[in-house]
Short mmCIF file of C-alpha atoms and ligand atoms in Angstrom, two decimals:
data_model
loop_
_atom_site.label_atom_id
_atom_site.label_comp_id
_atom_site.label_asym_id
_atom_site.label_seq_id
_atom_site.Cartn_x
_atom_site.Cartn_y
_atom_site.Cartn_z
CA MET J 3 38.56 11.16 70.27
CA LEU J 4 42.78 10.52 70.48
CA LEU J 5 42.80 11.16 74.10
CA LEU J 6 40.01 8.41 74.03
CA CYS J 7 41.30 6.02 71.35
CA ALA J 8 44.77 5.92 73.42
CA ARG J 9 43.48 5.05 76.63
CA LEU J 10 41.45 2.04 74.95
CA ALA J 11 44.75 0.33 75.79
CA THR J 12 42.69 -3.32 75.69
CA SER J 13 40.10 -3.70 73.04
CA HIS J 14 37.22 -2.42 74.64
CA PHE J 15 34.14 0.44 73.86
CA VAL J 16 33.22 3.59 75.33
CA LEU J 17 29.23 4.76 76.05
CA LEU J 18 29.61 8.09 74.86
CA ASP J 19 25.71 9.23 74.36
CA PRO J 20 24.16 9.89 76.97
CA VAL J 21 26.81 10.99 78.98
CA SER J 22 27.92 7.72 81.14
CA LEU J 23 28.57 7.05 84.27
CA GLY J 24 32.34 6.51 83.66
CA PHE J 25 34.85 4.48 81.63
CA ASP J 26 37.53 2.48 83.53
CA ASP J 27 39.07 0.20 80.96
CA GLU J 28 40.40 -2.66 83.76
CA ASN J 29 37.19 -2.84 85.49
CA GLU J 30 34.58 -2.47 82.54
CA GLY J 31 33.43 -6.47 82.29
CA VAL J 32 32.30 -5.64 86.12
CA ALA J 33 28.43 -6.05 86.13
CA PRO J 34 25.89 -4.40 86.20
CA CYS J 35 27.96 -0.45 84.57
CA GLY J 36 31.34 -1.82 84.32
CA SER J 37 32.25 -1.19 87.77
CA PHE J 38 30.62 2.48 88.50
CA ASN J 39 27.37 3.05 90.78
CA ALA J 40 24.05 2.92 88.40
CA THR J 41 22.18 4.48 90.80
CA ASP J 42 24.12 7.86 90.39
CA ARG J 43 22.51 11.10 88.98
CA THR J 44 25.17 13.58 88.88
CA ASN J 45 24.87 13.54 85.05
CA VAL J 46 21.48 12.81 84.50
CA THR J 47 20.02 13.03 80.33
CA ASN J 48 16.45 13.75 79.42
CA TRP J 49 15.71 10.50 77.21
CA PRO J 50 12.47 11.71 75.48
CA VAL J 51 10.00 8.15 75.19
CA LYS J 52 9.49 8.28 71.74
CA GLY J 53 13.13 8.53 70.90
CA ALA J 54 16.73 9.27 71.82
CA ALA J 55 20.34 8.08 70.58
CA ILE J 56 23.29 6.05 72.12
CA GLY J 57 26.28 6.32 71.06
CA PHE J 58 29.22 4.79 71.52
CA LEU J 59 32.83 3.94 70.81
CA THR J 60 34.34 0.07 69.84
CA THR J 61 37.35 -1.10 68.89
CA HIS J 62 36.11 -4.32 68.11
CA THR J 63 35.39 -5.27 64.66
CA ASN J 64 32.24 -7.28 65.52
CA ALA J 65 30.38 -7.41 68.65
CA VAL J 66 26.40 -8.05 69.92
CA PHE J 67 25.30 -5.23 71.79
CA GLU J 68 22.26 -4.86 74.48
CA PHE J 69 20.65 -2.13 75.67
CA ASN J 70 18.28 -2.17 79.22
CA THR J 71 16.93 -0.12 80.51
CA ALA J 72 15.83 -0.31 85.01
CA LEU J 73 14.12 2.29 86.73
CA LEU J 74 15.78 4.13 89.62
CA SER J 75 12.91 2.82 91.62
CA THR J 76 14.20 -0.94 90.97
CA PRO J 77 17.72 -0.09 89.81
CA ASN J 78 18.57 -4.37 89.41
CA ASN J 79 15.16 -4.55 87.30
CA TRP J 80 17.23 -4.37 83.68
CA VAL J 81 13.99 -4.96 81.06
CA PRO J 82 15.73 -5.26 77.52
CA LEU J 83 15.19 -1.74 75.69
CA THR J 84 15.79 -2.80 71.98
CA LYS J 85 16.51 -6.42 70.57
CA ASP J 86 20.06 -7.24 69.96
CA LEU J 87 22.06 -5.04 67.75
CA ASN J 88 25.26 -6.93 66.19
CA GLN J 89 27.29 -4.56 65.05
CA THR J 90 30.36 -4.31 62.90
CA GLY J 91 33.59 -1.99 62.49
CA VAL J 92 35.93 -0.20 64.32
CA GLY J 93 35.04 3.34 65.72
CA GLN J 94 32.10 5.54 66.49
CA PHE J 95 28.47 4.07 65.97
CA CYS J 96 24.99 5.99 66.80
CA GLU J 97 21.56 4.88 66.95
CA PRO J 98 19.61 8.40 66.83
CA GLN J 99 16.56 7.10 67.96
CA ILE J 100 16.02 4.67 69.94
CA PRO J 101 11.83 5.16 71.66
CA ALA J 102 11.44 4.16 75.31
CA ARG J 103 8.28 2.54 77.42
CA GLU J 104 5.36 5.81 77.03
CA ASP J 105 4.76 4.65 80.42
CA TRP J 106 8.16 5.57 81.93
CA LYS J 107 7.64 8.99 81.11
CA GLY J 108 8.33 11.35 83.68
CA LYS J 109 10.28 8.77 85.41
CA ASN J 110 14.35 8.48 86.31
CA GLY J 111 15.80 4.94 84.86
CA ILE J 112 19.51 3.73 84.20
CA LEU J 113 20.84 2.95 80.70
CA GLN J 114 22.77 -0.23 80.69
CA VAL J 115 24.45 -0.82 77.05
CA ILE J 116 26.57 -4.33 76.81
CA GLN J 117 28.76 -5.50 74.77
CA HIS J 118 29.68 -9.20 74.07
CA SER J 119 33.05 -9.03 73.46
CA PRO J 120 35.38 -11.55 72.91
CA GLU J 121 36.85 -10.49 76.57
CA GLY J 122 33.76 -11.81 77.90
CA LEU J 123 30.42 -9.36 78.67
CA LEU J 124 31.23 -5.45 79.30
CA TYR J 125 28.89 -3.03 81.26
CA GLN J 126 28.87 1.17 80.70
CA CYS J 127 25.59 2.95 81.99
CA ALA J 128 24.21 6.26 82.15
CA ALA J 129 21.88 8.26 84.17
CA ILE J 130 18.12 9.23 82.69
CA LYS J 131 15.49 10.74 82.90
CA PHE J 132 12.57 9.41 80.52
CA THR J 133 10.10 12.37 79.35
CA GLY J 134 7.30 13.58 77.29
CA GLY J 135 8.11 15.83 74.09
CA PRO J 136 9.47 15.62 70.96
CA LYS J 137 11.57 12.88 69.74
CA ALA J 138 15.63 14.01 70.33
CA ALA J 139 17.90 15.63 68.51
CA THR J 140 20.71 13.62 67.46
CA PRO J 141 23.83 14.81 69.14
CA SER J 142 26.49 16.12 66.69
CA ALA J 143 28.87 13.88 67.66
CA CYS J 144 26.99 10.73 67.29
CA PHE J 145 27.72 9.89 64.10
CA ASN J 146 28.55 6.03 62.21
CA ASP J 147 32.51 6.30 61.01
CA THR J 148 32.70 4.89 57.64
CA GLY J 149 32.67 0.63 57.48
CA THR J 150 30.40 1.01 60.23
CA ALA J 151 26.95 -1.34 60.57
CA ALA J 152 24.11 -2.79 62.64
CA ILE J 153 21.35 -5.07 62.69
CA TRP J 154 18.77 -5.99 65.47
CA VAL J 155 18.97 -9.78 66.39
CA GLY J 156 16.67 -11.52 69.18
CA HIS J 157 17.31 -11.08 72.64
CA HIS J 158 19.93 -13.40 74.31
CA HIS J 159 17.22 -13.79 77.20
C1 LIG P 17 25.50 5.39 94.81
O1 LIG P 17 24.96 6.95 94.54
C2 LIG P 17 23.85 6.28 95.31
C3 LIG P 17 23.17 8.38 94.72
O2 LIG P 17 24.16 8.84 94.62
C4 LIG P 17 24.26 6.73 97.03
O3 LIG P 17 23.14 6.95 97.70
C5 LIG P 17 24.33 6.10 97.38
O4 LIG P 17 25.63 5.53 98.63
C6 LIG P 17 26.21 5.45 96.26
N1 LIG P 17 26.58 3.57 96.17
C7 LIG P 17 27.79 3.43 96.64
C8 LIG P 17 27.71 2.12 96.64
O5 LIG P 17 28.54 4.46 96.54
C1 LIG P 18 28.68 15.97 82.58
O1 LIG P 18 28.10 16.15 80.94
C2 LIG P 18 28.98 17.01 80.58
C3 LIG P 18 28.92 17.02 79.05
O2 LIG P 18 29.37 15.64 78.72
C4 LIG P 18 30.51 16.98 80.82
O3 LIG P 18 31.20 18.00 79.71
C5 LIG P 18 30.71 17.31 82.37
O4 LIG P 18 32.23 17.23 82.69
C6 LIG P 18 29.67 16.59 83.13
N1 LIG P 18 30.24 16.20 84.59
C7 LIG P 18 29.92 15.65 85.60
C8 LIG P 18 30.16 16.09 86.87
O5 LIG P 18 30.36 14.67 85.05
C1 LIG P 19 26.84 -11.04 63.82
O1 LIG P 19 27.61 -10.62 62.79
C2 LIG P 19 28.16 -11.58 62.12
C3 LIG P 19 28.90 -10.31 61.03
O2 LIG P 19 28.19 -10.38 59.81
C4 LIG P 19 28.51 -12.67 62.00
O3 LIG P 19 29.15 -13.47 61.47
C5 LIG P 19 27.37 -13.42 63.13
O4 LIG P 19 26.59 -14.04 63.09
C6 LIG P 19 26.25 -12.29 63.46
N1 LIG P 19 25.83 -13.53 65.30
C7 LIG P 19 24.21 -12.53 65.54
C8 LIG P 19 24.50 -13.37 66.69
O5 LIG P 19 23.96 -12.67 64.89
C1 LIG P 20 23.90 4.14 61.59
O1 LIG P 20 23.81 2.42 61.22
C2 LIG P 20 22.46 2.46 61.34
C3 LIG P 20 23.04 1.19 60.77
O2 LIG P 20 23.88 0.50 60.24
C4 LIG P 20 21.20 2.96 61.60
O3 LIG P 20 20.30 2.54 61.95
C5 LIG P 20 22.06 4.93 61.85
O4 LIG P 20 20.96 5.68 61.31
C6 LIG P 20 23.37 5.47 61.42
N1 LIG P 20 23.05 6.13 61.98
C7 LIG P 20 23.12 7.46 62.06
C8 LIG P 20 23.72 8.87 63.00
O5 LIG P 20 23.23 7.71 60.73
#
């Protein structure tokens, strides 16, 4: 946490769950994955279509987030996974049970998280694989810091 905070010299956000493709403070505004290779498969997290967690650290008091996914076979075709999330409060935030499309079970995918920050759009991605089985257990490091909250709002697009 301290290390992450120290690295967040300029106000940004860092994807913590699932394992991100990487964080580069300077280049977080580079679409679609904050300057990282969207099709990199070094660290793939299983994503039960019944539900899995998205957790991040944010330094903005309020920002709207988009959660999108693409299949690895069509990595430029980003599809909204959820409505947009209007999140308030600084620190760690976790949405523990986000389901995905049933028909994507067994497919390789990419999760993209976009923060609509005061500095513009910021991007983080993760390599995921859509799986069957029960909802994923919430990672212990995925939680809401005191004073954070969020509500789902309409799409931007
Ligand atoms: C991105 O990663 C994929 C999969 O590892 C690789 O095939 C491709 O060459 C990489 N692209 C770039 C621009 O590094
Ligand atoms: C993959 O993710 C795990 C869990 O966060 C981490 O410990 C490990 O260093 C990562 N490996 C690579 C190659 O990024
Ligand atoms: C998000 O929430 C903030 C704080 O409650 C509010 O001021 C803002 O209008 C909301 N934005 C959207 C897009 O819902
Ligand atoms: C964090 O708060 C949101 C609503 O503000 C809630 O939907 C979510 O379940 C909470 N996360 C955890 C891990 O309890």
